[in-house]
Tab-separated table of C-alpha atoms in Angstrom:
chain	number	residue	atom	x	y	z
S	35	UNK	CA	-2.106	1.207	19.579
S	36	UNK	CA	-4.743	-0.041	21.986
S	37	UNK	CA	-6.687	2.975	23.136
S	38	UNK	CA	-10.254	3.298	24.346
S	39	UNK	CA	-12.666	4.931	21.917
S	40	UNK	CA	-13.866	8.380	22.991
S	41	UNK	CA	-17.620	8.470	23.548
S	42	UNK	CA	-18.157	11.076	20.824
S	43	UNK	CA	-15.994	9.312	18.222
S	44	UNK	CA	-16.791	6.513	15.790
S	45	UNK	CA	-13.299	5.042	15.515
S	46	UNK	CA	-10.261	4.521	17.688
S	47	UNK	CA	-7.409	6.495	16.158
S	48	UNK	CA	-4.294	6.860	18.272
S	49	UNK	CA	-2.947	10.399	18.572
S	50	UNK	CA	0.484	8.892	19.016
S	51	UNK	CA	0.099	7.117	15.687
S	52	UNK	CA	-0.923	10.365	13.995
S	53	UNK	CA	2.268	11.919	15.356
S	54	UNK	CA	4.361	8.994	14.118
S	55	UNK	CA	2.693	9.296	10.708
S	56	UNK	CA	3.616	12.981	10.574
S	57	UNK	CA	7.242	12.224	11.392
S	58	UNK	CA	7.406	9.756	8.509
S	59	UNK	CA	5.795	12.166	6.069
S	60	UNK	CA	8.166	14.945	7.135
S	61	UNK	CA	11.210	12.687	6.791
S	62	UNK	CA	10.081	11.656	3.314
S	63	UNK	CA	9.706	15.309	2.274
S	64	UNK	CA	7.954	15.587	-1.083
S	65	UNK	CA	6.148	18.300	-2.991
S	66	UNK	CA	2.933	20.096	-2.142
S	67	UNK	CA	-0.413	18.765	-3.353
S	68	UNK	CA	-3.329	20.564	-4.975
S	69	UNK	CA	-3.656	22.971	-2.040
S	70	UNK	CA	-0.094	24.227	-2.524
S	71	UNK	CA	0.738	23.647	1.143
S	72	UNK	CA	4.340	22.550	1.671
S	73	UNK	CA	5.759	20.511	4.524
S	74	UNK	CA	7.076	23.723	6.089
S	75	UNK	CA	3.708	25.483	5.817
S	76	UNK	CA	1.911	22.487	7.356
S	77	UNK	CA	4.415	22.419	10.209
S	78	UNK	CA	3.851	26.127	10.944
S	79	UNK	CA	0.499	25.157	12.483
S	80	UNK	CA	1.410	21.588	13.324
S	81	UNK	CA	-0.668	21.135	16.496
S	82	UNK	CA	-3.799	22.531	14.884
S	83	UNK	CA	-3.363	20.583	11.649
S	84	UNK	CA	-2.708	17.252	13.362
S	85	UNK	CA	-5.600	17.722	15.789
S	86	UNK	CA	-7.984	18.536	12.934
S	87	UNK	CA	-6.822	15.461	11.063
S	88	UNK	CA	-7.135	13.200	14.116
S	89	UNK	CA	-10.578	14.590	14.911
S	90	UNK	CA	-11.898	13.890	11.409
S	91	UNK	CA	-10.337	10.443	11.186
S	92	UNK	CA	-11.680	9.308	14.548
S	93	UNK	CA	-15.104	10.794	13.788
S	94	UNK	CA	-15.270	8.937	10.480
S	95	UNK	CA	-15.845	12.118	8.492
S	96	UNK	CA	-12.428	12.549	6.881
S	97	UNK	CA	-12.740	13.282	3.160
S	98	UNK	CA	-9.497	13.023	1.145
S	99	UNK	CA	-8.908	16.006	-1.135
S	100	UNK	CA	-8.169	15.633	-4.861
S	101	UNK	CA	-4.767	14.288	-5.842
S	102	UNK	CA	-2.444	16.453	-7.913
S	103	UNK	CA	-1.561	14.770	-11.200
S	104	UNK	CA	2.060	15.041	-12.321
S	105	UNK	CA	3.348	13.565	-15.579
S	106	UNK	CA	6.624	11.657	-15.293
S	107	UNK	CA	8.385	10.804	-18.593
S	108	UNK	CA	9.011	7.090	-19.096
S	109	UNK	CA	12.421	5.805	-20.070
S	110	UNK	CA	13.161	5.608	-23.771
S	111	UNK	CA	10.516	8.155	-24.704
S	112	UNK	CA	7.693	5.646	-24.212
S	113	UNK	CA	5.191	8.274	-23.136
S	114	UNK	CA	4.511	9.472	-19.622
S	115	UNK	CA	3.445	7.939	-16.324
S	116	UNK	CA	0.849	9.747	-14.275
S	117	UNK	CA	1.886	10.209	-10.654
S	118	UNK	CA	-0.535	11.298	-7.969
S	119	UNK	CA	0.744	13.730	-5.311
S	120	UNK	CA	-1.578	13.943	-2.284
S	121	UNK	CA	-1.632	16.961	0.025
S	122	UNK	CA	0.612	16.870	3.088
S	123	UNK	CA	-2.383	16.323	5.374
S	124	UNK	CA	-3.653	13.488	3.196
S	125	UNK	CA	-0.209	11.861	3.198
S	126	UNK	CA	-0.337	11.880	6.995
S	127	UNK	CA	-3.843	10.370	6.923
S	128	UNK	CA	-2.773	7.663	4.464
S	129	UNK	CA	0.234	6.845	6.617
S	130	UNK	CA	-2.021	6.460	9.672
S	131	UNK	CA	-4.093	3.932	7.720
S	132	UNK	CA	-0.922	2.193	6.561
S	133	UNK	CA	0.384	1.874	10.122
S	134	UNK	CA	-2.870	0.242	11.202
S	135	UNK	CA	-3.099	-2.090	8.193
S	136	UNK	CA	0.488	-3.286	7.908
S	137	UNK	CA	0.514	-5.595	10.958
S	138	UNK	CA	-2.756	-7.177	9.824
S	139	UNK	CA	-1.903	-7.846	6.175
S	140	UNK	CA	1.859	-8.454	6.353
S	141	UNK	CA	1.486	-12.191	7.188
S	142	UNK	CA	-0.530	-12.953	4.014
S	143	UNK	CA	2.217	-12.003	1.571
S	144	UNK	CA	4.367	-14.579	-0.176
S	145	UNK	CA	7.914	-15.023	1.183
S	146	UNK	CA	9.260	-13.908	-2.188
S	147	UNK	CA	7.403	-10.597	-2.086
S	148	UNK	CA	9.930	-7.844	-1.360
S	149	UNK	CA	8.251	-4.606	-2.425
S	150	UNK	CA	6.871	-2.149	0.152
S	151	UNK	CA	7.462	-4.536	3.039
S	152	UNK	CA	9.236	-3.813	6.332
S	153	UNK	CA	12.818	-4.980	6.456
S	154	UNK	CA	12.915	-5.758	2.722
S	155	UNK	CA	14.093	-3.872	-0.323
S	156	UNK	CA	14.978	-4.211	-3.983
S	157	UNK	CA	18.368	-5.521	-2.869
S	158	UNK	CA	16.655	-8.571	-1.340
S	159	UNK	CA	14.858	-9.264	-4.625
S	160	UNK	CA	18.132	-8.881	-6.552
S	161	UNK	CA	19.824	-11.291	-4.155
S	162	UNK	CA	17.144	-13.931	-4.712
S	163	UNK	CA	17.399	-13.496	-8.482
S	164	UNK	CA	21.168	-13.812	-8.331
S	165	UNK	CA	21.010	-17.081	-6.371
S	166	UNK	CA	18.452	-18.560	-8.751
S	167	UNK	CA	20.428	-17.545	-11.829
S	168	UNK	CA	22.969	-20.179	-10.810
S	169	UNK	CA	20.248	-22.869	-10.769
S	170	UNK	CA	18.093	-21.986	-13.786
S	171	UNK	CA	18.803	-20.903	-17.357
S	172	UNK	CA	15.434	-19.235	-18.017
S	173	UNK	CA	13.451	-16.282	-16.677
S	174	UNK	CA	9.704	-15.639	-16.604
S	175	UNK	CA	8.990	-11.900	-16.623
S	176	UNK	CA	5.407	-10.661	-16.213
S	177	UNK	CA	4.087	-7.127	-16.106
S	178	UNK	CA	0.561	-5.700	-15.877
S	179	UNK	CA	0.186	-2.707	-18.166
S	180	UNK	CA	-1.226	0.414	-16.477
S	181	UNK	CA	-2.274	-1.619	-13.440
S	182	UNK	CA	-2.216	1.372	-11.095
S	183	UNK	CA	-4.182	3.473	-13.564
S	184	UNK	CA	-6.980	0.961	-14.147
S	185	UNK	CA	-7.285	-0.699	-10.729
S	186	UNK	CA	-10.822	-0.820	-9.349
S	187	UNK	CA	-10.297	0.558	-5.845
S	188	UNK	CA	-13.464	-1.135	-4.616
S	189	UNK	CA	-11.419	-4.337	-4.872
S	190	UNK	CA	-8.836	-2.815	-2.538
S	191	UNK	CA	-11.511	-2.167	0.066
S	192	UNK	CA	-12.861	-5.690	-0.451
S	193	UNK	CA	-9.416	-7.189	0.138
S	194	UNK	CA	-8.917	-5.050	3.251
S	195	UNK	CA	-12.264	-6.247	4.602
S	196	UNK	CA	-11.290	-9.842	3.829
S	197	UNK	CA	-7.956	-9.761	5.635
S	198	UNK	CA	-8.748	-7.460	8.547
S	199	UNK	CA	-11.527	-6.489	10.913
S	200	UNK	CA	-10.788	-2.790	10.433
S	201	UNK	CA	-13.444	-0.417	9.129
S	202	UNK	CA	-12.271	2.173	6.603
S	203	UNK	CA	-15.083	4.677	6.061
S	204	UNK	CA	-13.145	7.161	3.931
S	205	UNK	CA	-13.825	6.940	0.177
S	206	UNK	CA	-11.011	5.836	-2.080
S	207	UNK	CA	-10.268	7.644	-5.342
S	208	UNK	CA	-10.079	5.887	-8.690
S	209	UNK	CA	-8.173	6.245	-11.913
S	210	UNK	CA	-4.959	7.695	-10.514
S	211	UNK	CA	-1.887	6.081	-9.001
S	212	UNK	CA	-1.543	7.291	-5.431
S	213	UNK	CA	2.027	8.052	-4.388
S	214	UNK	CA	1.775	6.212	-1.088
S	215	UNK	CA	2.930	2.966	0.439
S	216	UNK	CA	-0.608	2.019	1.358
S	217	UNK	CA	-1.908	1.179	-2.101
S	218	UNK	CA	0.971	-0.936	-3.539
S	219	UNK	CA	1.140	-2.935	-0.332
S	220	UNK	CA	-2.240	-4.493	-1.123
S	221	UNK	CA	-2.277	-4.630	-4.918
S	222	UNK	CA	-0.908	-8.118	-5.442
S	223	UNK	CA	-3.266	-9.705	-2.981
S	224	UNK	CA	-6.177	-7.648	-4.312
S	225	UNK	CA	-5.652	-9.110	-7.768
S	226	UNK	CA	-5.699	-12.658	-6.420
S	227	UNK	CA	-8.870	-11.954	-4.467
S	228	UNK	CA	-10.538	-10.556	-7.589
S	229	UNK	CA	-9.580	-13.664	-9.586
S	230	UNK	CA	-10.880	-15.958	-6.879
S	231	UNK	CA	-14.203	-14.117	-6.814
S	232	UNK	CA	-14.585	-14.141	-10.603
S	233	UNK	CA	-13.693	-17.814	-11.214
S	234	UNK	CA	-15.257	-20.583	-9.084
S	235	UNK	CA	-12.201	-22.840	-9.307
S	236	UNK	CA	-9.594	-20.070	-9.272
S	237	UNK	CA	-8.494	-20.759	-5.700
S	238	UNK	CA	-7.757	-24.392	-6.535
S	239	UNK	CA	-5.836	-23.303	-9.631
S	240	UNK	CA	-3.769	-20.830	-7.642
S	241	UNK	CA	-2.966	-23.467	-5.026
S	242	UNK	CA	-1.966	-25.912	-7.768
S	243	UNK	CA	0.230	-23.259	-9.391
S	244	UNK	CA	1.912	-22.467	-6.064
S	245	UNK	CA	2.529	-26.161	-5.397
S	246	UNK	CA	4.041	-26.819	-8.838
S	247	UNK	CA	6.147	-23.664	-8.655
S	248	UNK	CA	7.451	-24.702	-5.252
S	249	UNK	CA	8.330	-28.162	-6.580
S	250	UNK	CA	10.478	-26.507	-9.234
S	251	UNK	CA	12.165	-24.245	-6.697
S	252	UNK	CA	10.676	-21.048	-8.049
S	253	UNK	CA	9.548	-19.774	-4.652
S	254	UNK	CA	11.688	-21.806	-2.296
S	255	UNK	CA	15.227	-20.882	-1.376
């Protein structure tokens, strides 16, 4: 991904990475966004669409379009979950950002974190739970209600700036859960960063919690 920056561009964005991002988006399929453009329609002018996207990303003037809101019924009739469906072009752009960010932020995640990480899946999390069920007779289950819906995305950008030296000029939407691997990848760490900024002794508390949890085998295999 090391390429020299063109003289008339603000950022180094690899064309090869844009192509790889497109291949991933195409393989993942998915519905059209607010512009109604399907994967097939985008591919009909693939060279032009990818060049336009690369040009705007590298120039720092890419503006993400609105996200299509789709209501997904929750299990047991407990209301609906709002899902955001970006346009095909925006999914490619988000995947480009993801491919740049992943190598930088992957090392900061806890060994027990299995979601949205390369080489890991829900099966890995189930396996860890199964092994620990033989050692413990209790379970601590925590959930953050409507976390995706209420997340302050300025905290996401702050966490990205903290863990990387990458500049992300594109604005980030708020109030809607983006259907992309980029956002969930950072959420857990974002929350910890926000806590540490809000409470002077939060970092010490988190370190103490981690140490005590490790002593009890909660995070150590």
